């Protein structure tokens, strides 16, 4: 196991388990001697070394996923396991045929599909919703299916002719180049340090893997396994396990890249999988037009579905943020912004139709004393209890109870005269007192004071109505609290 710093835990060392990088180094050292000491068994032993090295590296990536929390490490570990499967298939083909057959379709299939999980990791941001990520997975699966069809159309278990082998090699070059390009784009736009760490390591590994694979495919295509050239294949895996074995960077979780770049990555990343699908389909257009058209159709339809899901999510998020901007988090009542807008609207309506509009300004008595003696968590609980009781008292359609700020609430009562508003306010005062909420304030239980104002007695602007209610509240508190005050002029 790894410590939080990404280093081998002491318990693992005490148990006699060497760190993975040391196991890989010993394996590569032994691999170096295979061409010179293993004789006729050199190809099989060399393939076994490559399989084991890939699996060790996959295990290191899987552990890194647990330490860093970045899902991309798991995808990379899966890719390495698929790659190891390709080498195992090579070994089986070697044993069955007695010689190397590098163009055998069953072997090539593993090496091409190896890139699909990596492309998925670079093109499907982890913060996307589950339906969108499922669509991304469908695109990646379609890409794998197209690779599968492409390989088996150009190669058989017996291999491929030179022209088709050249097409396959070109496909490998395209895939490896796109993996490196996608990793570069995500590295330069990652906002968090953990993701920048992953994409930076993936970028270095991807470039080295691309170069080593190109060398082996273009210049050592006819070479059998079990030669010193096999050590070239070890290079990207040794480099990867060395980078993965380093401790995670400490300090701020933010990377130097600005958030705007991360937004750019989120905008561009969804294009990567469809682009890869279109590129592979384009390579099949002349030789297998049906599969090419299928690839074009899948890229268009599934990407369109992804856009629909993303747009729906954006609309839902916009609505959620709009609701949050108008609701008080603590009490669940409309907030000051919502109240101001509603007061303007109801005042205009009352003026048009000649209706009365009343306003109640409410304050919890001695609330500061309650907060100081019982603490803010208990004070918040009292605020929620009072808010719920007030909302229950103003149950008519159009009535609004809002949190005005601190321990103050305000109630809008459309089409309500001053006398009716006084009765509603008195009902609220009694309801709160009857809750018998304990408080260290005088009286021992929570009470409220209410100021009432009405458009019956106010002219001008809604701020006039609000100021009148505030003045009435002041009189209610000055008169001894736990009271409702309605100015005589009203």
JSON list of C-alpha atoms in Angstrom, two decimals, residues 146 173 213 235 292:
[
{"chain": "A", "resi": 146, "resn": "UNK", "atom": "CA", "xyz": [-14.58, 0.34, -35.22]},
{"chain": "A", "resi": 173, "resn": "UNK", "atom": "CA", "xyz": [0.57, 6.18, -35.33]},
{"chain": "A", "resi": 213, "resn": "UNK", "atom": "CA", "xyz": [6.16, 2.22, -30.87]},
{"chain": "A", "resi": 235, "resn": "UNK", "atom": "CA", "xyz": [11.32, 2.39, -21.71]},
{"chain": "A", "resi": 292, "resn": "UNK", "atom": "CA", "xyz": [-16.87, 4.18, -42.41]}
]
